Each structure stands twice: as C-alpha cells, then as structure tokens.
mmCIF file with all atom_site columns, C-alpha atoms in Angstrom:
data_model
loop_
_atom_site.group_PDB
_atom_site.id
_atom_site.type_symbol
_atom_site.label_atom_id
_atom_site.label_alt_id
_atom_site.label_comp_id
_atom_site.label_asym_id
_atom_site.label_entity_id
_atom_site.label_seq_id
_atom_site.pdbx_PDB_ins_code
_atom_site.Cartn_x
_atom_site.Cartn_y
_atom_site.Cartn_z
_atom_site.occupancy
_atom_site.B_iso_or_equiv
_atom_site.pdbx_formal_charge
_atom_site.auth_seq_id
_atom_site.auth_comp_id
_atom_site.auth_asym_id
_atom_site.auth_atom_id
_atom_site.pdbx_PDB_model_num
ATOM 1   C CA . UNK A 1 1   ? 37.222 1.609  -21.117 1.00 43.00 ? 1   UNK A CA 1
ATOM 2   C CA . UNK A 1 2   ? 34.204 -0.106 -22.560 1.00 41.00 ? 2   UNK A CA 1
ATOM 3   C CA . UNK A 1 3   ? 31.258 1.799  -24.225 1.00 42.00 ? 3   UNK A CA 1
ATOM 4   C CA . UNK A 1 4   ? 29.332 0.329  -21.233 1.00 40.00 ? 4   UNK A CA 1
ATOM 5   C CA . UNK A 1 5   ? 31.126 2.467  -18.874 1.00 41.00 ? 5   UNK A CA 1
ATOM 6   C CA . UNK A 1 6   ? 31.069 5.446  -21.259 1.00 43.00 ? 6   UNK A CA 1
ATOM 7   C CA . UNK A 1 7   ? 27.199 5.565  -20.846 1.00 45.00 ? 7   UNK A CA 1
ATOM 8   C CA . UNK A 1 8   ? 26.077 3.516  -23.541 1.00 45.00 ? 8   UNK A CA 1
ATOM 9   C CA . UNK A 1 9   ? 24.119 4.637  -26.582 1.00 48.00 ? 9   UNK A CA 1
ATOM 10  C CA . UNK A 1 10  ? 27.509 4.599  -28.403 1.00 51.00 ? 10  UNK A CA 1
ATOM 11  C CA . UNK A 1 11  ? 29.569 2.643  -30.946 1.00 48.00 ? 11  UNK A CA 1
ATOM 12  C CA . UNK A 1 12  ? 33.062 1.914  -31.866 1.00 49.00 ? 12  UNK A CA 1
ATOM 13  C CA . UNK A 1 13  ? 34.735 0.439  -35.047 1.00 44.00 ? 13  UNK A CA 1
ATOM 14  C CA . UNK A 1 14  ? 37.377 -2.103 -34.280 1.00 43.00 ? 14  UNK A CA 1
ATOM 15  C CA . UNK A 1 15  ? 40.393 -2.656 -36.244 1.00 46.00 ? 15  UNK A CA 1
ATOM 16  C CA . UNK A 1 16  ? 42.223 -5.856 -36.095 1.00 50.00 ? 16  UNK A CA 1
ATOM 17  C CA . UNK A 1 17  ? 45.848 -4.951 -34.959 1.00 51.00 ? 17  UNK A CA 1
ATOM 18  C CA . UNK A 1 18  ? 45.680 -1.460 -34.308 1.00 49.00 ? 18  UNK A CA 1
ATOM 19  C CA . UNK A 1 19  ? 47.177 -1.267 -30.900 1.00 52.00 ? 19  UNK A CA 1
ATOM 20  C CA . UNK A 1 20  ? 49.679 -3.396 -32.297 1.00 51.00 ? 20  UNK A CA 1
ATOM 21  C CA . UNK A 1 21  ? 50.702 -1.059 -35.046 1.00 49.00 ? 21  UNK A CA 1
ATOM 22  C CA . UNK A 1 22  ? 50.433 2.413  -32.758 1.00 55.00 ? 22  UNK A CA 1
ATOM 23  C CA . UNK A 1 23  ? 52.987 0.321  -30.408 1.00 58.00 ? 23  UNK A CA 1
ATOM 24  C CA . UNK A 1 24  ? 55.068 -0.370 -33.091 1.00 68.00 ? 24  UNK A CA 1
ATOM 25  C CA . UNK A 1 25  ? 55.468 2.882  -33.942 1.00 69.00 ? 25  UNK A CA 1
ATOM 26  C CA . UNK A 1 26  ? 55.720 3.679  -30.442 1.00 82.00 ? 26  UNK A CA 1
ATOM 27  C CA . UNK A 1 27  ? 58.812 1.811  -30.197 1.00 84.00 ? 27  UNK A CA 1
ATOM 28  C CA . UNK A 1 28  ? 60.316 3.022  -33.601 1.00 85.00 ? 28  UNK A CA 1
ATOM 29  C CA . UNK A 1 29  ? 60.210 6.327  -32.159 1.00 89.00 ? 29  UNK A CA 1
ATOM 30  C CA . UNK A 1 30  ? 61.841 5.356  -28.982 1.00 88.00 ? 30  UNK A CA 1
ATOM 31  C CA . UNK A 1 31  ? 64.295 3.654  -30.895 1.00 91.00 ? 31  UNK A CA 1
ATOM 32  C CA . UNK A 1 32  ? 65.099 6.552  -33.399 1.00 92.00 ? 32  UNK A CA 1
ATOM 33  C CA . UNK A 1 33  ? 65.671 8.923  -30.130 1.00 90.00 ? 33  UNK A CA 1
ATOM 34  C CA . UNK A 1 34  ? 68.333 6.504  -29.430 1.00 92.00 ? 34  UNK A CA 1
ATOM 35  C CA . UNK A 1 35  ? 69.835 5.948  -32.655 1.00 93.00 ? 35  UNK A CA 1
ATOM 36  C CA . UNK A 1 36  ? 72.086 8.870  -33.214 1.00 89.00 ? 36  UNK A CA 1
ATOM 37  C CA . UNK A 1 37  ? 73.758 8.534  -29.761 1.00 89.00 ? 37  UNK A CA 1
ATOM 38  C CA . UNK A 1 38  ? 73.860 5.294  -30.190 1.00 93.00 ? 38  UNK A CA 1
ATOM 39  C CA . UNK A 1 39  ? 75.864 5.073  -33.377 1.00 92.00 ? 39  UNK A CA 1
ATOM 40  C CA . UNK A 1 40  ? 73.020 3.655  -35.539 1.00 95.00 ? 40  UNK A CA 1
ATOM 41  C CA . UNK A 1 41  ? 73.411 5.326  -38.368 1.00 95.00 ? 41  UNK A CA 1
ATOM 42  C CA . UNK A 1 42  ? 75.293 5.111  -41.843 1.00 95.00 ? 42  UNK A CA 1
ATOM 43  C CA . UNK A 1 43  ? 76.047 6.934  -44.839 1.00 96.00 ? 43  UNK A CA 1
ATOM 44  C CA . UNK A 1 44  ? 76.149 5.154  -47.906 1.00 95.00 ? 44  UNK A CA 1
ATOM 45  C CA . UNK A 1 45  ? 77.148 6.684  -50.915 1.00 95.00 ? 45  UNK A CA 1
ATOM 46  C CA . UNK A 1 46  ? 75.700 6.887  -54.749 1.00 94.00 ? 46  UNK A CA 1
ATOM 47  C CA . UNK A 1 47  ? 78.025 8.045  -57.479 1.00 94.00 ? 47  UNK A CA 1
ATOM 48  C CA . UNK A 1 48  ? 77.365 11.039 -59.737 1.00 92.00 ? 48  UNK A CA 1
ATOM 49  C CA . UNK A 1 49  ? 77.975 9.726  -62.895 1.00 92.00 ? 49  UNK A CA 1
ATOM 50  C CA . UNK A 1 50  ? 79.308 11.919 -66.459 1.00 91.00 ? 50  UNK A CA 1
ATOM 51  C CA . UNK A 1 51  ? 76.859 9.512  -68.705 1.00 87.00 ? 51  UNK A CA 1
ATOM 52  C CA . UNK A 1 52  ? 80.111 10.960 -71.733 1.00 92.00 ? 52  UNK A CA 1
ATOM 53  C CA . UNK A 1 53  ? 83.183 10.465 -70.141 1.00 94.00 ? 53  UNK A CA 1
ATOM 54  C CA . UNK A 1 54  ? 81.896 7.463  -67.682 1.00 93.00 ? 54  UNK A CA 1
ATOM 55  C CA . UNK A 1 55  ? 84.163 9.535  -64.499 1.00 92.00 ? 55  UNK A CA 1
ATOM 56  C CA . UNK A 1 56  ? 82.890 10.402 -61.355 1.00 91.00 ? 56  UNK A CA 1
ATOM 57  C CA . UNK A 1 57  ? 81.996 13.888 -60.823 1.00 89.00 ? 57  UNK A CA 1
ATOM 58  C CA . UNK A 1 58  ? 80.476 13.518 -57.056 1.00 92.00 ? 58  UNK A CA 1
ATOM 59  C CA . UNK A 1 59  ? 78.298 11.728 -54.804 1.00 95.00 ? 59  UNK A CA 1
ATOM 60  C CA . UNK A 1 60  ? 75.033 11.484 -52.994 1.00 95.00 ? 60  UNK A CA 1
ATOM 61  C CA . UNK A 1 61  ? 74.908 10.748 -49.197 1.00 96.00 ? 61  UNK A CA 1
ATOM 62  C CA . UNK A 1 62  ? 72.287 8.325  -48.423 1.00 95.00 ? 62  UNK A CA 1
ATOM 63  C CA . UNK A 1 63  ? 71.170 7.786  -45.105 1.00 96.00 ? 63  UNK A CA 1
ATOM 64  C CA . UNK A 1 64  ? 71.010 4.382  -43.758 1.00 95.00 ? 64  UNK A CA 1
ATOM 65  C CA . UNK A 1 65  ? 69.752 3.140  -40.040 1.00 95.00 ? 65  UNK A CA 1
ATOM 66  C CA . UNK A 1 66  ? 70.737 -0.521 -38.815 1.00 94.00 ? 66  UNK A CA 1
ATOM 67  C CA . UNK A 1 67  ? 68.485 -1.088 -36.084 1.00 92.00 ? 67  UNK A CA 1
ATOM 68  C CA . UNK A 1 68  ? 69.891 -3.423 -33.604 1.00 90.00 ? 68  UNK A CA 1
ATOM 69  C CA . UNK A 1 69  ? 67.217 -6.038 -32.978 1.00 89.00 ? 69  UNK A CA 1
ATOM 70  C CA . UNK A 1 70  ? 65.321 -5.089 -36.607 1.00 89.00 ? 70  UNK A CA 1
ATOM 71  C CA . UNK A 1 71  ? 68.341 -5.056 -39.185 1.00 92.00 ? 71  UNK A CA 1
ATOM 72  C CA . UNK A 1 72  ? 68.359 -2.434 -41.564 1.00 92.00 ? 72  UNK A CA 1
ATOM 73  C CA . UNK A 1 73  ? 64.995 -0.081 -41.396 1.00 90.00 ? 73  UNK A CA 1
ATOM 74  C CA . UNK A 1 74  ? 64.411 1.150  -44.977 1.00 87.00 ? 74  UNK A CA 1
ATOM 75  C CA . UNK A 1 75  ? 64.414 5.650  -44.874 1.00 90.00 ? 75  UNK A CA 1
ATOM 76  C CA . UNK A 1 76  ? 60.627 5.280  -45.755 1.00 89.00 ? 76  UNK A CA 1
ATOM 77  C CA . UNK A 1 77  ? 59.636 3.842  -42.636 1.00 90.00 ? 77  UNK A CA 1
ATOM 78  C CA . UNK A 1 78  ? 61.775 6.510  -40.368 1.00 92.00 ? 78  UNK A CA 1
ATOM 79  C CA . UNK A 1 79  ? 62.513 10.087 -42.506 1.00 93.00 ? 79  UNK A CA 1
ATOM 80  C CA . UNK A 1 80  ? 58.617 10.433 -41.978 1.00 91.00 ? 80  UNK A CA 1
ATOM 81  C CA . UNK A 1 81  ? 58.946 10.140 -38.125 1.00 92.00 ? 81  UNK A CA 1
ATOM 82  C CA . UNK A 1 82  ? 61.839 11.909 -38.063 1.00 94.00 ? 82  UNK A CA 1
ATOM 83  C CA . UNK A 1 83  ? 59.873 14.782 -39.650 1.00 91.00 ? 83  UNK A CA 1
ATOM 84  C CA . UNK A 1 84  ? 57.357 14.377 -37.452 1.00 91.00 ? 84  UNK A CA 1
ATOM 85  C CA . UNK A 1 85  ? 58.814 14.046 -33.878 1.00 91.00 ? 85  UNK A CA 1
ATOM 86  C CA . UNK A 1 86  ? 61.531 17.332 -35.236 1.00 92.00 ? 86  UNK A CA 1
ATOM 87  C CA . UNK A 1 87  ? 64.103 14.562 -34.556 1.00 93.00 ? 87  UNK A CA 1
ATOM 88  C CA . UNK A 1 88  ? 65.435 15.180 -38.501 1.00 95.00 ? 88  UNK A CA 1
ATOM 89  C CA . UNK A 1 89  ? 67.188 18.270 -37.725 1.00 95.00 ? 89  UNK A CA 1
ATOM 90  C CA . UNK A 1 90  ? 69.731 16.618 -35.248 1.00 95.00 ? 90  UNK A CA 1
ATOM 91  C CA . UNK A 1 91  ? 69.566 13.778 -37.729 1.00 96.00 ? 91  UNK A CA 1
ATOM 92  C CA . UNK A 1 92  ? 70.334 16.043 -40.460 1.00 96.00 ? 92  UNK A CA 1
ATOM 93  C CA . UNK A 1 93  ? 72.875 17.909 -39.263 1.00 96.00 ? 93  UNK A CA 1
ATOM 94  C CA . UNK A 1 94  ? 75.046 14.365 -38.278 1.00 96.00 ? 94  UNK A CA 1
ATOM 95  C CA . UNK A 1 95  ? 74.557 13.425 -42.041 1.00 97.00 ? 95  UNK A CA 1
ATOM 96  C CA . UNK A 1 96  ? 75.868 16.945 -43.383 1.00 97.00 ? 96  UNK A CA 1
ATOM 97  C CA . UNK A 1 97  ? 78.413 16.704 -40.990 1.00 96.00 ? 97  UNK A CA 1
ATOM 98  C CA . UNK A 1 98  ? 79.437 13.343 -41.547 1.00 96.00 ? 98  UNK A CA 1
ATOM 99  C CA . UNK A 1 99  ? 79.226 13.387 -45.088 1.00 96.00 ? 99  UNK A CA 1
ATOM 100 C CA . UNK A 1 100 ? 81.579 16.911 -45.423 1.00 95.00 ? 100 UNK A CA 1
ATOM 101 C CA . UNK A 1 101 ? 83.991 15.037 -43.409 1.00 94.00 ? 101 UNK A CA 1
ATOM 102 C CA . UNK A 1 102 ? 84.306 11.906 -45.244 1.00 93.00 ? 102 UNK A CA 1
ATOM 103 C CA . UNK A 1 103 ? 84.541 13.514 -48.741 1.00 91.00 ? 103 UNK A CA 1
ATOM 104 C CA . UNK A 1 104 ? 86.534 16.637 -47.997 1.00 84.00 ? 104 UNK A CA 1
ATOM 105 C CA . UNK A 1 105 ? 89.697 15.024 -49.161 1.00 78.00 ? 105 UNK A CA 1
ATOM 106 C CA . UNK A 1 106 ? 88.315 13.112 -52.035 1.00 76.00 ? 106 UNK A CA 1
ATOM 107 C CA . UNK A 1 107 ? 89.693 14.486 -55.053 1.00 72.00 ? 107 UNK A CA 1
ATOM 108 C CA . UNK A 1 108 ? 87.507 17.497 -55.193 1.00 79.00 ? 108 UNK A CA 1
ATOM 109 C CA . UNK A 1 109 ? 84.298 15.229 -55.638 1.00 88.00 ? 109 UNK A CA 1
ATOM 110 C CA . UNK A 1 110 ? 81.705 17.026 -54.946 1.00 93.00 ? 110 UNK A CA 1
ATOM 111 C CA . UNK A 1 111 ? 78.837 15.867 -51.818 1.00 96.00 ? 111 UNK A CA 1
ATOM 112 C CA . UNK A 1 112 ? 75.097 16.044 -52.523 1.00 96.00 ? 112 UNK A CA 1
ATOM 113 C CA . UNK A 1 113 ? 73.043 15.915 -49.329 1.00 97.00 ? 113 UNK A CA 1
ATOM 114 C CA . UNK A 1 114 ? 69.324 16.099 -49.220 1.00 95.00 ? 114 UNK A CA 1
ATOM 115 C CA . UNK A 1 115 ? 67.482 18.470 -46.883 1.00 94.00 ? 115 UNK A CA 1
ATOM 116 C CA . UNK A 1 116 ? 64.036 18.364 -45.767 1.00 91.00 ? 116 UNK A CA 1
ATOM 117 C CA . UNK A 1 117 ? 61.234 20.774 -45.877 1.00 89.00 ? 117 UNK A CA 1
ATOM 118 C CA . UNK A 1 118 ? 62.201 20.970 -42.363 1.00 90.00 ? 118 UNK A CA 1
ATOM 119 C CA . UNK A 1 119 ? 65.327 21.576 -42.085 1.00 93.00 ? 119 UNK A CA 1
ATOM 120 C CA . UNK A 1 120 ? 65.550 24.041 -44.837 1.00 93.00 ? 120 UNK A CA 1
ATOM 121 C CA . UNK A 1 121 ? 63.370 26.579 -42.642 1.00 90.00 ? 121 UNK A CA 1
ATOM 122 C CA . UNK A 1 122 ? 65.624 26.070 -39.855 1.00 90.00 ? 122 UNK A CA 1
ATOM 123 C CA . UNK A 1 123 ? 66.343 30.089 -38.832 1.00 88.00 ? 123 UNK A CA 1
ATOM 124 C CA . UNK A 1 124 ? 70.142 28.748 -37.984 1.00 92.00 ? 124 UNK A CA 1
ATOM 125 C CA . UNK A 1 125 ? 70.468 26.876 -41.290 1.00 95.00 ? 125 UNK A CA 1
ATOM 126 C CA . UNK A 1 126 ? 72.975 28.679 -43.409 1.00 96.00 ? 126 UNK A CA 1
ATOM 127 C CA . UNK A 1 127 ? 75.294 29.257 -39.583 1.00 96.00 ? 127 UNK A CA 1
ATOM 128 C CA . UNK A 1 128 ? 75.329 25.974 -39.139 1.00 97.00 ? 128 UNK A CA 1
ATOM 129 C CA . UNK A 1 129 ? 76.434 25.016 -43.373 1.00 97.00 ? 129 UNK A CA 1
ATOM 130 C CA . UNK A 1 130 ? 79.382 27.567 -42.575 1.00 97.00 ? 130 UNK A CA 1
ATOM 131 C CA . UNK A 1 131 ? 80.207 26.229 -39.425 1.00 97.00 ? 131 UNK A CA 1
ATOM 132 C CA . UNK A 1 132 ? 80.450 22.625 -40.681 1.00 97.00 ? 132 UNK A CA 1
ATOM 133 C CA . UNK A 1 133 ? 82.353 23.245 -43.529 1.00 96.00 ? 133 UNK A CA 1
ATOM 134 C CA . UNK A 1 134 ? 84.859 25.392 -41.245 1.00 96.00 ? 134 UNK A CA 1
ATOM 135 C CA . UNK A 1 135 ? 85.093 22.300 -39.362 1.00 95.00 ? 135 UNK A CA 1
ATOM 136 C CA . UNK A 1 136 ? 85.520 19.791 -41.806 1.00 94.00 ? 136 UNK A CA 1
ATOM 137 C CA . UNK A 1 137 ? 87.522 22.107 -44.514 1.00 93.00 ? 137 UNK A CA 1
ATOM 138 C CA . UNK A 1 138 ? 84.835 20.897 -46.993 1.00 94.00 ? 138 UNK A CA 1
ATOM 139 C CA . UNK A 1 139 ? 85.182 23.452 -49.698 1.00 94.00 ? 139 UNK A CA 1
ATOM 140 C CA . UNK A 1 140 ? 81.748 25.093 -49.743 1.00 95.00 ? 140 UNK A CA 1
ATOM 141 C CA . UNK A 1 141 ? 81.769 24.810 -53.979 1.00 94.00 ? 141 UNK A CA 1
ATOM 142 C CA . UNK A 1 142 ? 81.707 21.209 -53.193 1.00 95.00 ? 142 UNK A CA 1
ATOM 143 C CA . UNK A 1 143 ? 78.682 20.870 -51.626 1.00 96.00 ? 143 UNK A CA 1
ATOM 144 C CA . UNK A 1 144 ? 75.536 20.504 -52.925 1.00 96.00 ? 144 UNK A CA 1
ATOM 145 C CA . UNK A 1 145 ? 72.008 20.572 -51.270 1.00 97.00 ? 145 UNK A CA 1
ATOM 146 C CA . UNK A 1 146 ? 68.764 19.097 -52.507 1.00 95.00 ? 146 UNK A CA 1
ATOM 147 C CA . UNK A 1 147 ? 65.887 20.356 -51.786 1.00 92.00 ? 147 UNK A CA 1
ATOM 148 C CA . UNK A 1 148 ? 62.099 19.087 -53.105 1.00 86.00 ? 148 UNK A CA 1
ATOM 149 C CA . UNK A 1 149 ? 59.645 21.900 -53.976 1.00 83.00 ? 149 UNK A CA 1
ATOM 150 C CA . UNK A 1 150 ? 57.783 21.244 -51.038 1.00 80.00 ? 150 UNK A CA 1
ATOM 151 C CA . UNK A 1 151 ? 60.462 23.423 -48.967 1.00 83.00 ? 151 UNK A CA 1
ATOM 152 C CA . UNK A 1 152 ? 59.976 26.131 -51.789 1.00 82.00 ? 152 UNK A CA 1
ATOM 153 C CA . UNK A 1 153 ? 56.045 26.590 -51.745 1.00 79.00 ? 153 UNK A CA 1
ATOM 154 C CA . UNK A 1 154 ? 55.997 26.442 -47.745 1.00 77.00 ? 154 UNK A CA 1
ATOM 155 C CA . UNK A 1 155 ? 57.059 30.349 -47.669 1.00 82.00 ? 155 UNK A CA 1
ATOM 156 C CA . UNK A 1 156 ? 58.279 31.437 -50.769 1.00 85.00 ? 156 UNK A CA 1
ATOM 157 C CA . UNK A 1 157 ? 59.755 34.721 -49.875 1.00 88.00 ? 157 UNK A CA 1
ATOM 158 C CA . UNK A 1 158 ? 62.251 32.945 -46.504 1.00 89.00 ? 158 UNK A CA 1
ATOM 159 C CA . UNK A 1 159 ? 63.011 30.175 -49.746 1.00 90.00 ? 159 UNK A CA 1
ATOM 160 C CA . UNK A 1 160 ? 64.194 32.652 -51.690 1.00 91.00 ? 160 UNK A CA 1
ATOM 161 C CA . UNK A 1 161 ? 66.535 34.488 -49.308 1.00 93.00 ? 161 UNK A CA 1
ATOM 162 C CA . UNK A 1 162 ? 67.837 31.445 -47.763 1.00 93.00 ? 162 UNK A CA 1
ATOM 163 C CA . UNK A 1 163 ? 68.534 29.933 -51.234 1.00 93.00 ? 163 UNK A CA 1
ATOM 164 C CA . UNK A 1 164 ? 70.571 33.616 -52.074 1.00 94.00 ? 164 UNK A CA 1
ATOM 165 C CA . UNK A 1 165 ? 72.171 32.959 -48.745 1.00 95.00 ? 165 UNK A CA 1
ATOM 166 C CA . UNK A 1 166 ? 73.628 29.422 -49.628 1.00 95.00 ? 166 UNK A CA 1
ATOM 167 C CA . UNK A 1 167 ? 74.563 30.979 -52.989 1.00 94.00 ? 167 UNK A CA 1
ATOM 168 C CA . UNK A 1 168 ? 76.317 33.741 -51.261 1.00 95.00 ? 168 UNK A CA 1
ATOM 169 C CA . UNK A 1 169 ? 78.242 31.128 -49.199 1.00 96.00 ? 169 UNK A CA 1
ATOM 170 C CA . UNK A 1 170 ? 79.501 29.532 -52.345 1.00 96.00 ? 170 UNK A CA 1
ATOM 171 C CA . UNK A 1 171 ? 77.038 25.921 -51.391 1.00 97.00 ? 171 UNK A CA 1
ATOM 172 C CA . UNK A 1 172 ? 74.991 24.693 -54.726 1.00 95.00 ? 172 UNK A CA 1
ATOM 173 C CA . UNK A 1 173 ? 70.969 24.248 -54.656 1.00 95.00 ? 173 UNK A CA 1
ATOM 174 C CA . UNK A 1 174 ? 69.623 21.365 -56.899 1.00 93.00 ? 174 UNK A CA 1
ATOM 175 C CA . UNK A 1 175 ? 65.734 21.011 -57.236 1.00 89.00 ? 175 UNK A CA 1
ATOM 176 C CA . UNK A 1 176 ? 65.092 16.926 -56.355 1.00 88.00 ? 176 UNK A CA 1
ATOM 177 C CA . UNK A 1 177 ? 62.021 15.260 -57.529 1.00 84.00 ? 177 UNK A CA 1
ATOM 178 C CA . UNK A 1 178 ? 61.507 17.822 -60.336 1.00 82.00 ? 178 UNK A CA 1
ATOM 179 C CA . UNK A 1 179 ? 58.142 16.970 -62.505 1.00 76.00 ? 179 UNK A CA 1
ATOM 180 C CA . UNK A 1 180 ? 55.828 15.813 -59.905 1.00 76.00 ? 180 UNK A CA 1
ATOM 181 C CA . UNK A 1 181 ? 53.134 17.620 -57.698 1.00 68.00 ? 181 UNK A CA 1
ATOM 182 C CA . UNK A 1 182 ? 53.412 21.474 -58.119 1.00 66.00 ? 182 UNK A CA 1
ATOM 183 C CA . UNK A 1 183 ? 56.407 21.497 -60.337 1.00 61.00 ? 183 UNK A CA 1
ATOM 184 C CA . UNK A 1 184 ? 56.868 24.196 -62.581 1.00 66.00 ? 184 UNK A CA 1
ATOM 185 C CA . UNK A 1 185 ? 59.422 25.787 -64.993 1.00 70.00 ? 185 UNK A CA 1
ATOM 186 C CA . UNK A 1 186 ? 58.219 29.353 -63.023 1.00 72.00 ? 186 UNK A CA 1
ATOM 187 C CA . UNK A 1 187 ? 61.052 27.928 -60.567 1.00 71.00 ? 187 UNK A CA 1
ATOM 188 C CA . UNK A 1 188 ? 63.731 28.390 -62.565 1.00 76.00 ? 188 UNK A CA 1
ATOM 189 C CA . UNK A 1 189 ? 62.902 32.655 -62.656 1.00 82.00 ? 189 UNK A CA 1
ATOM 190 C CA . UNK A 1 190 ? 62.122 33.084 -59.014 1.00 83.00 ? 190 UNK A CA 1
ATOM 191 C CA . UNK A 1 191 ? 65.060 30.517 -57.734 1.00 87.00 ? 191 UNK A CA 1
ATOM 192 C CA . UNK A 1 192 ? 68.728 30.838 -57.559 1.00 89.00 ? 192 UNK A CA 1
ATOM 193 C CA . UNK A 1 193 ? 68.449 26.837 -58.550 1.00 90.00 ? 193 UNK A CA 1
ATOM 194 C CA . UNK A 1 194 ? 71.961 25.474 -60.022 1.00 90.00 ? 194 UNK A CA 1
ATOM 195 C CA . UNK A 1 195 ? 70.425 22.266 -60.997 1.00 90.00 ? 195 UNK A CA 1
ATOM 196 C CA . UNK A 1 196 ? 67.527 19.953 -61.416 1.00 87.00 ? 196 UNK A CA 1
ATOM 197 C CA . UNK A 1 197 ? 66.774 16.124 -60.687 1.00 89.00 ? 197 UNK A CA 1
ATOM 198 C CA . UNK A 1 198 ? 63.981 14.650 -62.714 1.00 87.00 ? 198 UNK A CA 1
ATOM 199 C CA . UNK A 1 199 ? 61.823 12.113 -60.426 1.00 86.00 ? 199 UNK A CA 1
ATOM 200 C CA . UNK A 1 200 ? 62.953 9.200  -60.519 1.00 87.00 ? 200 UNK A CA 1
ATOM 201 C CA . UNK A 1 201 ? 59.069 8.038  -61.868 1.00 85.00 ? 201 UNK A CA 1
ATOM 202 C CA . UNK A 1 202 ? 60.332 9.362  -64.923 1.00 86.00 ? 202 UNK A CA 1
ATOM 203 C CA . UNK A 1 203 ? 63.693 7.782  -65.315 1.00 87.00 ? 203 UNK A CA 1
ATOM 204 C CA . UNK A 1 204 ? 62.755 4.101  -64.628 1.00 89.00 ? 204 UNK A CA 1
ATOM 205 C CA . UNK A 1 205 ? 60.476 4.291  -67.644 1.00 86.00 ? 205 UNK A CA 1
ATOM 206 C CA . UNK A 1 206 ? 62.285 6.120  -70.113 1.00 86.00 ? 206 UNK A CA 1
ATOM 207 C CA . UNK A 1 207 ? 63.185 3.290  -72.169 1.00 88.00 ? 207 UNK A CA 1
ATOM 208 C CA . UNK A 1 208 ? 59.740 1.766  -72.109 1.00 90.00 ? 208 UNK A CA 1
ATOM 209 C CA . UNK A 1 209 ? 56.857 4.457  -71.636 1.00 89.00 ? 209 UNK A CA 1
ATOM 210 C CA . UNK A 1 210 ? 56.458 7.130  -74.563 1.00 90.00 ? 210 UNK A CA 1
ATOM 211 C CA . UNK A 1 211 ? 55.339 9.579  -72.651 1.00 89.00 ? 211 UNK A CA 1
ATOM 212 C CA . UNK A 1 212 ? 57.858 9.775  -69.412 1.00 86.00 ? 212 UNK A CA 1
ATOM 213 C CA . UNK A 1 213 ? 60.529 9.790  -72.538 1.00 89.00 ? 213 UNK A CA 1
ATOM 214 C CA . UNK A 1 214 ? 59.013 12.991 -73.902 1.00 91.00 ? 214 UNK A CA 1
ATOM 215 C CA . UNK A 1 215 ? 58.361 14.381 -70.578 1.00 85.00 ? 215 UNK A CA 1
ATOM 216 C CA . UNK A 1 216 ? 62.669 14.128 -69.765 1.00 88.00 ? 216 UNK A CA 1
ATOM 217 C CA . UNK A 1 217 ? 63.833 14.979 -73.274 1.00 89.00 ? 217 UNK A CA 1
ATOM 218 C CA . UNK A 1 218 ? 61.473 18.037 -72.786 1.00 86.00 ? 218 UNK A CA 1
ATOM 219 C CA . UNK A 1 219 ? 62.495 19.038 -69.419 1.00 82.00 ? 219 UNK A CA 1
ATOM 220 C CA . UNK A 1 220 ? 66.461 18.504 -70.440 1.00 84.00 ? 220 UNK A CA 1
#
C-alpha cells in the first residue's frame, strides 16, 4: 500500500534492496527446513592436537551445509536462523548423533560437539545424550560438549543441575569462547566445568599483540 491510501500525513524511509534481502532470508529458511531431510548436511572434523607429543587426542565436529543451488553456506549465515526458527534442536541432535556414530570406533578419540544456548535448556537434553550414546555405543567419557557462557547466565540454577547431570552421566563440559563478554573466573566455583577454550580473538594474536599474550598465559 502507498502512504496515499494510508491517509496521508505520513512518511516512510526507503531502503534500497530490502525486500530483496527479507526474501532472501525467506528462502534460506525454507531451504534450511529442507536441509536435514534432504541430506544437506556434513560434519567435518578439526583435530585436538597434544601441542608436546604432536598425537591426536580427539576431535571437534563442525557443522557444514552444502546448499544445492548456493554451494557451501558458511555456519554464520544459518546457526543464527537455526536459533531463531527452533530448527537447531533437530539440527543438533543429527550432529550429536552423527558425530557419536562416526567416532565411536576411533581409537578412543574423544568427540567435541558444540551446543547452543538453546539446546542446552532443552528439558529432554541429558535423555536424549544417553539415548544416543546407547545407540551409537559412544562411550559417554568420550564425549565432550561445549557450551558458551551465554547458556550459563540464561538461568543459572537449571545450568548448574544440567551440567551435574552430564557429569553424572560420565559426558565432559568445556567452557567455549572463554574471555569475552561476561566471562569470569567465578565460573570455575559455581560450574562442574572440565575444561576451557580461550576465544579464538585471543589466539590469532598471540604471537603479535602484547596484550592477548598476557591475557592467555594468564588465563592458562
């Protein structure tokens, strides 16, 4: 409608290409409903490295989507409406699913998979850890789940018990992104947390910037 037939007396600011971008991202969504049934998506897999001894201790399951017309679409671009449509948790549970099944024979490496403020509040969470690792015979001392703080500071009290829950089931808890936003050292008192990963701001300038060097060397 025009502001003609609104009545008049009006305004409106027009953006070049807006449409354009809210149908874009109209048909990313429609296309990431499709996705998992369709096969779309990939795990890709980073090594956990012993910086001493040089051998692989595990690996980190990376989430990839190859869009059939667009090529790969970078995690940025989807995670976000993943989180945002609730479409992650089905998502999520494929990845933990898939990636317990592909390393459970492995050697005893162990699988880190990250989970998102959104799935970590899921009220069937820890059932559905057990039940995939039943399925998959992925021992549960070879799993390990990252979380970011935001899933901690969301409801402190439900973090805490399902973290003692995952603990329980034998499943390790790293802290991802540690140093940035809200980050504090009070986390390693009120969380069961077995390990921490220092943001990865930090680490690309360690060799270079002064200060992210005595920022890691402080948190190791």
């Amino acid at each position: 409608s025009t502001i003609k037939e609104q009545g008049g007396n009006n305004y409106r600011h027009f953006v070049s290409g807006g449409d354009q971008a809210s149908d874009d991202g109209l048909e990313l969504e429609t296309s990431l409903r499709q996705a998992l049934g369709q096969k779309q998506f990939q795990l890709y897999y980073q090594p956990q490295i012993d910086i001493v001894s040089g051998r692989v201790l595990g690996l980190e399951a990376l989430l990839r989507w190859h869009h059939p017309t667009q090529g790969m679409i970078a995690p940025n671009r989807f995670i976000p409406l993943a989180e945002k449509t609730g479409l992650i948790i089905p998502i999520g549970e494929w990845v933990l699913r898939e990636a317990c099944s592909q390393v459970a024979t492995q050697h005893g490496l162990k699988v880190a998979v990250n989970l998102s403020a959104r799935q970590f509040h899921q009220k069937d969470l820890v059932a559905m850890i057990r039940r995939i690792l039943d399925e998959t015979g992925m021992p549960p001392a070879n799993l390990e789940l990252e979380i970011t703080e935001s899933a901690l500071i969301y409801d402190v009290e439900l973090a805490i018990a399902t973290m003692e829950q995952l603990n329980d089931l034998g499943v390790s808890v790293s802290l991802d992104d540690f140093g940035t936003g809200y980050s504090s050292l009070s986390y390693l008192k009120r969380f069961p947390i077995d390990m921490l990963k220092i943001d990865k701001s930090f680490i690309d300038e360690v060799t270079t910037d002064p200060d992210s060097n005595v920022i890691v060397k402080t948190i190791i």
